[in-house]
PDB file of C-alpha atoms in Angstrom:
ATOM      1  CA  ILE E  22      -1.017  23.796-282.515  1.00  0.00           C
ATOM      2  CA  GLU E  23      -3.353  23.058-279.624  1.00  0.00           C
ATOM      3  CA  GLU E  24      -5.411  20.689-281.782  1.00  0.00           C
ATOM      4  CA  SER E  25      -2.308  18.856-283.013  1.00  0.00           C
ATOM      5  CA  VAL E  26      -0.811  17.673-279.715  1.00  0.00           C
ATOM      6  CA  PRO E  27      -2.225  16.170-276.507  1.00  0.00           C
ATOM      7  CA  HIS E  28      -3.569  18.643-273.939  1.00  0.00           C
ATOM      8  CA  ALA E  29      -0.813  17.744-271.455  1.00  0.00           C
ATOM      9  CA  SER E  30       1.961  18.168-274.006  1.00  0.00           C
ATOM     10  CA  VAL E  31       5.281  19.822-273.215  1.00  0.00           C
ATOM     11  CA  LEU E  32       4.648  22.387-275.947  1.00  0.00           C
ATOM     12  CA  LEU E  33       1.337  23.488-274.429  1.00  0.00           C
ATOM     13  CA  THR E  34       2.208  23.277-270.745  1.00  0.00           C
ATOM     14  CA  LYS E  35       5.795  24.559-270.749  1.00  0.00           C
ATOM     15  CA  VAL E  36       6.355  26.564-273.931  1.00  0.00           C
ATOM     16  CA  LEU E  37       3.178  28.089-275.354  1.00  0.00           C
ATOM     17  CA  TYR E  38       1.169  28.565-272.159  1.00  0.00           C
ATOM     18  CA  SER E  39       2.338  32.133-271.551  1.00  0.00           C
ATOM     19  CA  ALA E  40       3.538  35.101-273.556  1.00  0.00           C
ATOM     20  CA  SER E  41       6.261  35.825-271.028  1.00  0.00           C
ATOM     21  CA  HIS E  42       8.903  33.531-269.630  1.00  0.00           C
ATOM     22  CA  CYS E  43      11.444  34.186-266.942  1.00  0.00           C
ATOM     23  CA  GLY E  44      13.697  31.351-265.948  1.00  0.00           C
ATOM     24  CA  ASP E  45      11.435  28.646-267.399  1.00  0.00           C
ATOM     25  CA  SER E  46      13.212  25.553-268.591  1.00  0.00           C
ATOM     26  CA  LEU E  47      12.837  22.235-270.345  1.00  0.00           C
ATOM     27  CA  THR E  48      14.706  19.265-268.938  1.00  0.00           C
ATOM     28  CA  ARG E  49      16.555  17.019-271.364  1.00  0.00           C
ATOM     29  CA  ASP E  50      13.575  14.650-271.249  1.00  0.00           C
ATOM     30  CA  ASP E  51      11.220  17.580-271.942  1.00  0.00           C
ATOM     31  CA  VAL E  52      13.403  18.574-274.904  1.00  0.00           C
ATOM     32  CA  ARG E  53      13.046  15.085-276.425  1.00  0.00           C
ATOM     33  CA  LYS E  54       9.266  15.123-275.889  1.00  0.00           C
ATOM     34  CA  ALA E  55       8.925  18.650-277.294  1.00  0.00           C
ATOM     35  CA  LYS E  56      10.872  17.662-280.407  1.00  0.00           C
ATOM     36  CA  ARG E  57       8.520  14.708-281.040  1.00  0.00           C
ATOM     37  CA  GLU E  58       5.501  16.971-280.493  1.00  0.00           C
ATOM     38  CA  LEU E  59       6.952  19.611-282.804  1.00  0.00           C
ATOM     39  CA  ASP E  60       7.434  16.976-285.510  1.00  0.00           C
ATOM     40  CA  GLU E  61       3.746  16.038-285.126  1.00  0.00           C
ATOM     41  CA  VAL E  62       2.723  19.683-285.476  1.00  0.00           C
ATOM     42  CA  ALA E  63       4.913  20.098-288.573  1.00  0.00           C
ATOM     43  CA  ALA E  64       3.159  17.160-290.217  1.00  0.00           C
ATOM     44  CA  LYS E  65      -0.376  18.293-289.306  1.00  0.00           C
ATOM     45  CA  VAL E  66      -0.419  22.098-289.596  1.00  0.00           C
ATOM     46  CA  ALA E  67       0.380  23.859-292.875  1.00  0.00           C
ATOM     47  CA  ASP E  68      -0.022  27.434-291.593  1.00  0.00           C
ATOM     48  CA  ALA E  69       3.061  29.520-292.471  1.00  0.00           C
ATOM     49  CA  ALA E  70       3.382  31.097-289.013  1.00  0.00           C
ATOM     50  CA  VAL E  71       3.191  27.683-287.353  1.00  0.00           C
ATOM     51  CA  GLN E  72       5.766  26.282-289.755  1.00  0.00           C
ATOM     52  CA  GLU E  73       8.060  29.221-288.942  1.00  0.00           C
ATOM     53  CA  PHE E  74       7.696  28.458-285.216  1.00  0.00           C
ATOM     54  CA  VAL E  75       8.379  24.771-285.895  1.00  0.00           C
ATOM     55  CA  ALA E  76      11.554  25.597-287.823  1.00  0.00           C
ATOM     56  CA  THR E  77      12.837  28.184-285.340  1.00  0.00           C
ATOM     57  CA  PHE E  78      12.054  26.376-282.100  1.00  0.00           C
ATOM     58  CA  GLY E  79      13.011  23.086-283.727  1.00  0.00           C
ATOM     59  CA  SER E  80      16.515  24.392-284.339  1.00  0.00           C
ATOM     60  CA  VAL E  81      16.828  25.331-280.641  1.00  0.00           C
ATOM     61  CA  LEU E  82      15.706  21.830-279.659  1.00  0.00           C
ATOM     62  CA  ASP E  83      18.088  20.243-282.159  1.00  0.00           C
ATOM     63  CA  VAL E  84      21.066  22.062-280.593  1.00  0.00           C
ATOM     64  CA  ALA E  85      19.934  21.071-277.094  1.00  0.00           C
ATOM     65  CA  LEU E  86      19.621  17.437-278.185  1.00  0.00           C
ATOM     66  CA  ARG E  87      22.977  17.443-279.949  1.00  0.00           C
ATOM     67  CA  HIS E  88      24.721  18.818-276.848  1.00  0.00           C
ATOM     68  CA  GLU E  89      22.524  16.905-274.369  1.00  0.00           C
ATOM     69  CA  ARG E  90      21.521  20.113-272.582  1.00  0.00           C
ATOM     70  CA  PRO E  91      18.273  21.521-271.156  1.00  0.00           C
ATOM     71  CA  VAL E  92      16.682  24.658-272.617  1.00  0.00           C
ATOM     72  CA  THR E  93      16.136  27.730-270.435  1.00  0.00           C
ATOM     73  CA  PHE E  94      14.134  30.752-271.570  1.00  0.00           C
TER      74      PHE E  94
END
């Protein structure tokens, strides 16, 4: 994933940077950016585990976008 998105991406700096999260969140703007980045990853990386992450986290982002809400994890 790291090679598929810019170094300062939302995915790398706010989602995948740590194995543990406690009260971390994505603003609505972050959610939109993360969704675009996730779409880029889906198009560039064929690995099954990455595609599973894309599908799973993508569904969380889709719900947040549909309801215009941030994501907290």
